[in-house]
Amino acid sequence: SERTGGSPVTISSNAPTVHIIATGGSIAGVGPDRMDYTRYPEIGDHLTIEQNLARVPEIGDNFNVIAEDMVSVGSTAIGPANWIALAERIHAIVRDEPDTAGIVITHGTATLEETAYFLHLTVKTDRPVVITGAMRPPTSISTDADLNLLDAVRIAATAESTGMGVLTVLNNEIHCAREVYKTNTLRVETFKPNELGFLGYADSDHRVVFYRRPVRRHTTDTPFAVDGRADLPRVDIVYAYAGADGMLIDAVRAHGSAGLVLAGFGAGTFPPAVIDAAERAVSDGMPVVLASRSSAGRVVMTPRKEEQGFIVSDNLMPQKARLLLMLGLTVTTDRAELQQMFYEF
């Protein structure tokens, strides 16, 4: 049946309603032929969300769907202005659609984890918000786009998803937005949950099952309010490598960025010249967060780091630490308060 962005397709008074916001990405990508898995992002064509839904009639057979295309881009083009617009749109849906059970966002996988964590920290609702994407476009053989979209709708319509914060699903696996990250360039099982485990499955028996819940504060339990904002404080990431000096950190200082995240070795160590430059940034009043380029584990505070005035990221990866610092700076510039946010969110 035809779906439009204006009103739900009425299936049954008992069927849950799910609102889908499409943003483009591989889940809507159009390749030149069924053997293409790599050229479609460069071509840049996308299906509309109505066309995505037409490929999966089972969604319309079992759910009332409201669907809209917010933007239609690869997620390399998604940034803070889009994040704010998504948060505002979700708040409008929650306000204006009391019968909508949950919200699905379709998104490219390149920055999916960042959009998910931003919304996890800013969306003021307990209703399920589920983000999905695909590693193979709908036009390719063995695409994962159709099943991922169906799974996202199923999760958003499931009462057990309420209060879980923002969730992601690809490859049947449900992840917490805080923990999930992309681990592989091309495989459909690319999204992993750091070392702490994913939350559950949208499984083959059509059930959505959870085995654990997020414990860090999120959504309605955060101080971050972004509605009405035009942008966020600029925070940059500088990556450590053998032989690195302070040039890039000095460039960030000269640019006047509001904050800096350093992606260091192991448990948060850096070449001496990098630390020297970072201390100069702290002396200038710039918050500097120490994170790790490793994919798991914590960066912990030490007396020396405390004396140097650094903030530690706990177990957040650099790209997520950047997001939390950006949002934290909308609330405070106090170092101790910012540090506490990294322990709580």
C-alpha positions as a LaTeX table, in Angstrom:
\begin{tabular}{lrrr}
\hline
Residue & $x$ (\AA) & $y$ (\AA) & $z$ (\AA) \\
\hline
Ser1 & 0.00 & 0.00 & 0.00 \\
Glu2 & 1.13 & 3.57 & $-0.62$ \\
Arg3 & 2.73 & 5.47 & 2.23 \\
Thr4 & 3.10 & 9.21 & 2.44 \\
Gly5 & 4.80 & 11.62 & 4.80 \\
Gly6 & 1.52 & 13.15 & 5.92 \\
Ser7 & $-0.49$ & 10.47 & 7.68 \\
Pro8 & $-0.23$ & 6.84 & 8.72 \\
Val9 & $-1.38$ & 4.01 & 6.53 \\
Thr10 & $-4.23$ & 2.58 & 8.57 \\
Ile11 & $-3.89$ & $-1.19$ & 8.92 \\
Ser12 & $-5.62$ & $-1.96$ & 12.19 \\
Ser13 & $-6.72$ & $-0.03$ & 15.24 \\
Asn14 & $-4.63$ & $-2.48$ & 17.27 \\
Ala15 & $-1.46$ & $-2.18$ & 15.18 \\
Pro16 & 1.26 & 0.02 & 16.72 \\
Thr17 & 2.21 & 3.23 & 14.93 \\
Val18 & 5.84 & 3.92 & 14.12 \\
His19 & 7.18 & 7.18 & 12.68 \\
Ile20 & 10.17 & 6.80 & 10.33 \\
Ile21 & 12.56 & 9.68 & 9.61 \\
Ala22 & 14.82 & 8.99 & 6.63 \\
Thr23 & 18.16 & 10.73 & 6.14 \\
Gly24 & 19.69 & 8.79 & 3.24 \\
Gly25 & 22.79 & 6.60 & 3.53 \\
Ser26 & 23.50 & 3.13 & 2.17 \\
Ile27 & 20.11 & 1.85 & 3.33 \\
Ala28 & 18.66 & 4.04 & 0.56 \\
Gly29 & 21.61 & 3.91 & $-1.83$ \\
Val30 & 21.17 & 3.27 & $-5.55$ \\
Gly31 & 23.98 & 1.50 & $-7.37$ \\
Pro32 & 24.51 & 1.11 & $-11.13$ \\
Asp33 & 23.90 & $-2.66$ & $-11.01$ \\
Arg34 & 23.28 & $-5.54$ & $-8.60$ \\
Met35 & 26.98 & $-6.30$ & $-8.32$ \\
Asp36 & 27.85 & $-2.83$ & $-7.02$ \\
Tyr37 & 28.84 & $-2.51$ & $-3.35$ \\
Thr38 & 31.34 & 0.33 & $-3.59$ \\
Arg39 & 30.48 & 2.91 & $-6.28$ \\
Tyr40 & 26.97 & 3.89 & $-5.13$ \\
Pro41 & 28.17 & 6.40 & $-2.47$ \\
Glu42 & 30.04 & 8.31 & $-5.17$ \\
Ile43 & 27.00 & 8.30 & $-7.45$ \\
Gly44 & 24.92 & 9.75 & $-4.60$ \\
Asp45 & 21.42 & 8.66 & $-5.66$ \\
His46 & 18.97 & 7.57 & $-2.94$ \\
Leu47 & 15.57 & 5.93 & $-2.68$ \\
Thr48 & 12.85 & 7.84 & $-0.88$ \\
Ile49 & 11.56 & 6.30 & 2.32 \\
Glu50 & 8.34 & 5.42 & 0.47 \\
Gln51 & 10.43 & 3.43 & $-2.00$ \\
Asn52 & 12.29 & 1.72 & 0.84 \\
Leu53 & 8.99 & 0.76 & 2.44 \\
Ala54 & 7.55 & $-0.53$ & $-0.81$ \\
Arg55 & 10.34 & $-3.12$ & $-0.83$ \\
Val56 & 9.14 & $-4.48$ & 2.54 \\
Pro57 & 5.32 & $-4.79$ & 2.38 \\
Glu58 & 5.41 & $-6.78$ & 5.64 \\
Ile59 & 6.01 & $-3.52$ & 7.49 \\
Gly60 & 2.75 & $-2.06$ & 6.17 \\
Asp61 & 0.96 & $-5.34$ & 6.83 \\
Asn62 & 1.79 & $-5.25$ & 10.54 \\
Phe63 & 2.32 & $-1.63$ & 11.53 \\
Asn64 & 0.80 & 1.78 & 11.00 \\
Val65 & 3.60 & 3.82 & 9.45 \\
Ile66 & 4.21 & 7.55 & 9.18 \\
Ala67 & 7.24 & 8.23 & 7.00 \\
Glu68 & 9.18 & 11.30 & 5.96 \\
Asp69 & 12.43 & 12.18 & 4.23 \\
Met70 & 14.25 & 14.77 & 6.34 \\
Val71 & 17.39 & 14.82 & 4.17 \\
Ser72 & 18.81 & 12.42 & 1.59 \\
Val73 & 22.60 & 12.34 & 1.93 \\
Gly74 & 25.43 & 10.05 & 2.81 \\
Ser75 & 26.18 & 10.25 & 6.51 \\
Thr76 & 29.60 & 11.75 & 5.82 \\
Ala77 & 27.56 & 14.93 & 5.23 \\
Ile78 & 25.72 & 14.69 & 8.57 \\
Gly79 & 26.86 & 17.04 & 11.32 \\
Pro80 & 25.76 & 19.10 & 14.33 \\
Ala81 & 23.08 & 21.10 & 12.50 \\
Asn82 & 21.47 & 17.83 & 11.35 \\
Trp83 & 21.71 & 16.35 & 14.85 \\
Ile84 & 19.92 & 19.34 & 16.32 \\
Ala85 & 17.25 & 19.19 & 13.61 \\
Leu86 & 16.69 & 15.48 & 14.30 \\
Ala87 & 16.33 & 16.08 & 18.04 \\
Glu88 & 13.85 & 18.89 & 17.40 \\
Arg89 & 11.87 & 16.73 & 14.97 \\
Ile90 & 11.71 & 13.86 & 17.45 \\
His91 & 10.45 & 16.25 & 20.14 \\
Ala92 & 7.75 & 17.51 & 17.76 \\
Ile93 & 6.66 & 13.95 & 16.98 \\
Val94 & 6.48 & 13.09 & 20.67 \\
Arg95 & 4.44 & 16.24 & 21.30 \\
Asp96 & 2.08 & 15.97 & 18.32 \\
Glu97 & 1.63 & 12.18 & 17.97 \\
Pro98 & 0.63 & 10.74 & 21.35 \\
Asp99 & $-0.29$ & 7.41 & 19.78 \\
Thr100 & 3.04 & 6.85 & 18.04 \\
Ala101 & 4.78 & 3.97 & 19.80 \\
Gly102 & 8.30 & 4.73 & 18.64 \\
Ile103 & 10.53 & 6.45 & 16.12 \\
Val104 & 12.92 & 4.96 & 13.55 \\
Ile105 & 15.73 & 6.88 & 11.86 \\
Thr106 & 17.38 & 5.51 & 8.74 \\
His107 & 20.96 & 6.71 & 8.45 \\
Gly108 & 24.27 & 6.08 & 6.73 \\
Thr109 & 26.66 & 3.89 & 8.69 \\
Ala110 & 29.71 & 6.18 & 8.47 \\
Thr111 & 28.54 & 8.44 & 11.32 \\
Leu112 & 25.58 & 6.42 & 12.60 \\
Glu113 & 27.21 & 5.87 & 16.00 \\
Glu114 & 27.75 & 9.61 & 16.48 \\
Thr115 & 24.19 & 10.61 & 15.60 \\
Ala116 & 22.91 & 7.84 & 17.85 \\
Tyr117 & 24.97 & 8.97 & 20.86 \\
Phe118 & 24.05 & 12.62 & 20.33 \\
Leu119 & 20.35 & 11.73 & 20.38 \\
His120 & 20.91 & 9.38 & 23.32 \\
Leu121 & 22.15 & 12.41 & 25.29 \\
Thr122 & 19.63 & 14.99 & 24.10 \\
Val123 & 16.24 & 13.49 & 23.22 \\
Lys124 & 13.75 & 14.09 & 26.03 \\
Thr125 & 11.49 & 11.08 & 25.73 \\
Asp126 & 11.22 & 7.54 & 27.04 \\
Arg127 & 9.69 & 6.34 & 23.78 \\
Pro128 & 11.91 & 4.09 & 21.69 \\
Val129 & 14.17 & 5.80 & 19.19 \\
Val130 & 15.89 & 3.27 & 16.93 \\
Ile131 & 18.55 & 4.06 & 14.32 \\
Thr132 & 19.36 & 1.66 & 11.52 \\
Gly133 & 21.33 & 1.61 & 8.30 \\
Ala134 & 22.78 & $-0.89$ & 5.87 \\
Met135 & 26.15 & $-2.05$ & 4.63 \\
Arg136 & 24.83 & $-3.13$ & 1.23 \\
Pro137 & 22.50 & $-0.88$ & $-0.77$ \\
Pro138 & 18.97 & $-1.99$ & $-1.68$ \\
Thr139 & 20.02 & $-2.40$ & $-5.32$ \\
Ser140 & 22.68 & $-5.02$ & $-4.53$ \\
Ile141 & 22.54 & $-8.78$ & $-4.26$ \\
Ser142 & 22.00 & $-9.88$ & $-0.64$ \\
Thr143 & 21.27 & $-6.38$ & 0.62 \\
Asp144 & 20.75 & $-6.01$ & 4.38 \\
Ala145 & 18.66 & $-2.85$ & 3.95 \\
Asp146 & 15.23 & $-4.50$ & 3.99 \\
Leu147 & 15.66 & $-6.65$ & 7.09 \\
Asn148 & 17.37 & $-3.89$ & 9.03 \\
Leu149 & 14.46 & $-1.55$ & 8.33 \\
Leu150 & 11.94 & $-4.19$ & 9.38 \\
Asp151 & 13.92 & $-4.95$ & 12.55 \\
Ala152 & 14.09 & $-1.26$ & 13.47 \\
Val153 & 10.33 & $-0.89$ & 13.13 \\
Arg154 & 9.75 & $-4.01$ & 15.22 \\
Ile155 & 12.03 & $-2.70$ & 17.98 \\
Ala156 & 10.46 & 0.77 & 17.94 \\
Ala157 & 7.00 & $-0.78$ & 18.31 \\
Thr158 & 8.02 & $-3.04$ & 21.21 \\
Ala159 & 7.01 & $-1.91$ & 24.70 \\
Glu160 & 10.19 & $-3.44$ & 26.18 \\
Ser161 & 12.23 & $-0.84$ & 24.25 \\
Thr162 & 10.71 & 1.97 & 26.30 \\
Gly163 & 13.19 & 3.79 & 28.53 \\
Met164 & 16.23 & 2.14 & 26.97 \\
Gly165 & 17.54 & 5.33 & 25.40 \\
Val166 & 18.49 & 5.46 & 21.75 \\
Leu167 & 19.08 & 2.03 & 20.24 \\
Thr168 & 20.72 & 0.88 & 17.02 \\
Val169 & 20.07 & $-2.28$ & 15.06 \\
Leu170 & 21.88 & $-3.92$ & 12.16 \\
Asn171 & 22.42 & $-7.64$ & 11.58 \\
Asn172 & 19.60 & $-8.44$ & 14.08 \\
Glu173 & 21.69 & $-7.11$ & 16.99 \\
Ile174 & 20.36 & $-4.34$ & 19.26 \\
His175 & 22.98 & $-1.97$ & 20.66 \\
Cys176 & 23.08 & 0.90 & 23.11 \\
Ala177 & 23.97 & 4.15 & 21.34 \\
Arg178 & 26.69 & 4.89 & 23.90 \\
Glu179 & 28.60 & 1.66 & 23.30 \\
Val180 & 28.15 & 0.88 & 19.62 \\
Tyr181 & 30.83 & 1.59 & 17.03 \\
Lys182 & 31.65 & 0.57 & 13.48 \\
Thr183 & 34.42 & $-2.02$ & 13.33 \\
Asn184 & 34.60 & $-3.14$ & 9.70 \\
Thr185 & 34.62 & $-1.29$ & 6.40 \\
Leu186 & 32.32 & $-3.63$ & 4.45 \\
Arg187 & 30.89 & $-6.52$ & 6.51 \\
Val188 & 27.23 & $-6.57$ & 7.55 \\
Glu189 & 28.23 & $-7.45$ & 11.15 \\
Thr190 & 30.29 & $-4.26$ & 11.39 \\
Phe191 & 28.62 & $-2.73$ & 14.47 \\
Lys192 & 29.95 & $-3.99$ & 17.79 \\
Pro193 & 29.39 & $-2.91$ & 21.40 \\
Asn194 & 32.90 & $-2.15$ & 22.60 \\
Glu195 & 33.70 & $-5.05$ & 24.99 \\
Leu196 & 30.58 & $-4.84$ & 27.15 \\
Gly197 & 28.03 & $-6.74$ & 25.07 \\
Phe198 & 25.03 & $-5.79$ & 22.97 \\
Leu199 & 21.54 & $-5.53$ & 24.48 \\
Gly200 & 19.52 & $-8.14$ & 22.63 \\
Tyr201 & 18.14 & $-9.39$ & 19.33 \\
Ala202 & 15.45 & $-8.67$ & 16.80 \\
Asp203 & 15.39 & $-12.38$ & 16.20 \\
Ser204 & 14.38 & $-14.91$ & 13.59 \\
Asp205 & 11.21 & $-15.99$ & 15.46 \\
His206 & 9.92 & $-12.39$ & 15.05 \\
Arg207 & 10.53 & $-11.61$ & 18.71 \\
Val208 & 12.44 & $-8.65$ & 20.11 \\
Val209 & 14.36 & $-9.84$ & 23.17 \\
Phe210 & 16.53 & $-7.90$ & 25.61 \\
Tyr211 & 19.08 & $-9.34$ & 28.02 \\
Arg212 & 20.53 & $-6.17$ & 29.56 \\
Arg213 & 19.81 & $-2.46$ & 29.94 \\
Pro214 & 21.98 & 0.68 & 29.70 \\
Val215 & 23.03 & 1.97 & 33.12 \\
Arg216 & 24.64 & 5.33 & 32.24 \\
Arg217 & 22.31 & 8.35 & 32.30 \\
His218 & 20.60 & 9.24 & 29.02 \\
Thr219 & 17.67 & 10.99 & 27.30 \\
Thr220 & 15.33 & 12.40 & 29.98 \\
Asp221 & 18.03 & 12.15 & 32.66 \\
Thr222 & 20.57 & 14.55 & 31.13 \\
Pro223 & 21.00 & 18.34 & 31.37 \\
Phe224 & 21.54 & 18.78 & 27.63 \\
Ala225 & 18.89 & 20.84 & 25.82 \\
Val226 & 19.50 & 21.60 & 22.14 \\
Asp227 & 16.13 & 22.73 & 20.78 \\
Gly228 & 16.49 & 26.16 & 19.24 \\
Arg229 & 20.27 & 26.04 & 19.03 \\
Ala230 & 21.88 & 26.93 & 15.71 \\
Asp231 & 25.06 & 24.96 & 16.37 \\
Leu232 & 27.27 & 23.40 & 19.04 \\
Pro233 & 30.67 & 24.43 & 20.44 \\
Arg234 & 33.46 & 23.31 & 18.15 \\
Val235 & 35.56 & 20.44 & 19.51 \\
Asp236 & 38.39 & 18.87 & 17.51 \\
Ile237 & 40.15 & 15.50 & 17.74 \\
Val238 & 43.91 & 15.09 & 17.39 \\
Tyr239 & 45.25 & 11.56 & 16.87 \\
Ala240 & 48.51 & 10.45 & 18.49 \\
Tyr241 & 51.14 & 8.55 & 16.52 \\
Ala242 & 54.81 & 7.67 & 16.99 \\
Gly243 & 56.88 & 10.80 & 16.62 \\
Ala244 & 53.94 & 13.23 & 16.82 \\
Asp245 & 54.65 & 16.78 & 17.89 \\
Gly246 & 52.43 & 19.66 & 19.00 \\
Met247 & 51.72 & 21.17 & 15.58 \\
Leu248 & 48.12 & 20.00 & 15.27 \\
Ile249 & 47.27 & 20.92 & 18.85 \\
Asp250 & 48.76 & 24.38 & 18.34 \\
Ala251 & 46.64 & 24.71 & 15.19 \\
Val252 & 43.50 & 23.87 & 17.16 \\
Arg253 & 44.46 & 26.48 & 19.77 \\
Ala254 & 45.10 & 29.09 & 17.09 \\
His255 & 41.74 & 28.35 & 15.50 \\
Gly256 & 39.96 & 29.16 & 18.75 \\
Ser257 & 38.17 & 25.84 & 19.14 \\
Ala258 & 36.14 & 25.43 & 22.31 \\
Gly259 & 37.65 & 22.07 & 23.28 \\
Leu260 & 39.98 & 19.26 & 22.25 \\
Val261 & 39.97 & 15.48 & 22.43 \\
Leu262 & 43.31 & 13.66 & 22.18 \\
Ala263 & 43.24 & 10.07 & 20.93 \\
Gly264 & 46.28 & 8.55 & 22.61 \\
Phe265 & 48.08 & 5.25 & 22.92 \\
Gly266 & 46.76 & 2.47 & 25.14 \\
Ala267 & 45.45 & 3.82 & 28.43 \\
Gly268 & 45.92 & 7.44 & 27.42 \\
Thr269 & 49.64 & 8.11 & 26.93 \\
Phe270 & 51.17 & 10.49 & 24.39 \\
Pro271 & 54.50 & 11.61 & 22.94 \\
Pro272 & 56.14 & 14.25 & 25.18 \\
Ala273 & 55.74 & 17.04 & 22.62 \\
Val274 & 52.01 & 16.30 & 22.38 \\
Ile275 & 51.61 & 16.53 & 26.16 \\
Asp276 & 53.56 & 19.80 & 26.22 \\
Ala277 & 51.26 & 21.31 & 23.60 \\
Ala278 & 48.18 & 19.96 & 25.38 \\
Glu279 & 49.29 & 21.59 & 28.63 \\
Arg280 & 49.61 & 24.89 & 26.79 \\
Ala281 & 46.04 & 24.47 & 25.56 \\
Val282 & 44.83 & 23.82 & 29.11 \\
Ser283 & 46.69 & 26.94 & 30.27 \\
Asp284 & 44.76 & 28.90 & 27.66 \\
Gly285 & 41.51 & 27.68 & 29.23 \\
Met286 & 40.72 & 24.97 & 26.67 \\
Pro287 & 39.18 & 21.74 & 28.04 \\
Val288 & 41.35 & 18.83 & 26.89 \\
Val289 & 39.98 & 15.28 & 27.10 \\
Leu290 & 42.35 & 12.31 & 27.00 \\
Ala291 & 40.90 & 9.33 & 25.13 \\
Ser292 & 42.46 & 6.26 & 23.51 \\
Arg293 & 42.83 & 5.09 & 19.95 \\
Ser294 & 42.37 & 1.55 & 21.35 \\
Ser295 & 38.90 & 0.12 & 20.82 \\
Ala296 & 38.19 & $-0.92$ & 24.42 \\
Gly297 & 39.10 & $-0.07$ & 27.98 \\
Arg298 & 39.16 & 3.03 & 30.19 \\
Val299 & 41.40 & 6.07 & 30.34 \\
Val300 & 41.67 & 6.74 & 34.07 \\
Met301 & 42.62 & 9.77 & 36.09 \\
Thr302 & 46.04 & 9.88 & 37.77 \\
Pro303 & 47.55 & 12.47 & 40.11 \\
Arg304 & 49.75 & 13.69 & 37.27 \\
Lys305 & 46.85 & 14.08 & 34.82 \\
Glu306 & 44.89 & 15.89 & 37.54 \\
Glu307 & 47.81 & 18.27 & 38.10 \\
Gln308 & 48.08 & 18.91 & 34.36 \\
Gly309 & 44.41 & 19.86 & 34.23 \\
Phe310 & 43.25 & 17.15 & 31.83 \\
Ile311 & 39.87 & 15.43 & 31.65 \\
Val312 & 39.74 & 11.67 & 31.05 \\
Ser313 & 37.22 & 10.00 & 28.75 \\
Asp314 & 36.53 & 6.88 & 30.85 \\
Asn315 & 35.74 & 4.27 & 28.16 \\
Leu316 & 34.30 & 6.58 & 25.50 \\
Met317 & 35.98 & 6.37 & 22.13 \\
Pro318 & 37.36 & 9.68 & 20.81 \\
Gln319 & 34.42 & 10.43 & 18.51 \\
Lys320 & 31.96 & 9.89 & 21.37 \\
Ala321 & 34.12 & 11.82 & 23.83 \\
Arg322 & 33.98 & 14.73 & 21.38 \\
Leu323 & 30.19 & 14.63 & 21.37 \\
Leu324 & 29.94 & 14.61 & 25.15 \\
Leu325 & 32.39 & 17.50 & 25.45 \\
Met326 & 30.46 & 19.50 & 22.83 \\
Leu327 & 27.26 & 19.04 & 24.78 \\
Gly328 & 28.94 & 19.51 & 28.14 \\
Leu329 & 30.23 & 22.90 & 27.01 \\
Thr330 & 26.65 & 24.04 & 26.41 \\
Val331 & 26.13 & 23.61 & 30.16 \\
Thr332 & 29.45 & 24.48 & 31.84 \\
Thr333 & 33.14 & 25.20 & 31.27 \\
Asp334 & 34.12 & 24.03 & 34.75 \\
Arg335 & 36.67 & 21.23 & 34.46 \\
Ala336 & 35.43 & 19.24 & 37.47 \\
Glu337 & 31.84 & 19.37 & 36.24 \\
Leu338 & 32.88 & 18.30 & 32.75 \\
Gln339 & 34.89 & 15.42 & 34.22 \\
Gln340 & 31.87 & 14.27 & 36.20 \\
Met341 & 29.86 & 14.09 & 32.98 \\
Phe342 & 32.33 & 11.57 & 31.61 \\
Tyr343 & 31.69 & 9.40 & 34.66 \\
Glu344 & 27.90 & 9.67 & 34.44 \\
Phe345 & 26.92 & 9.69 & 30.74 \\
\hline
\end{tabular}
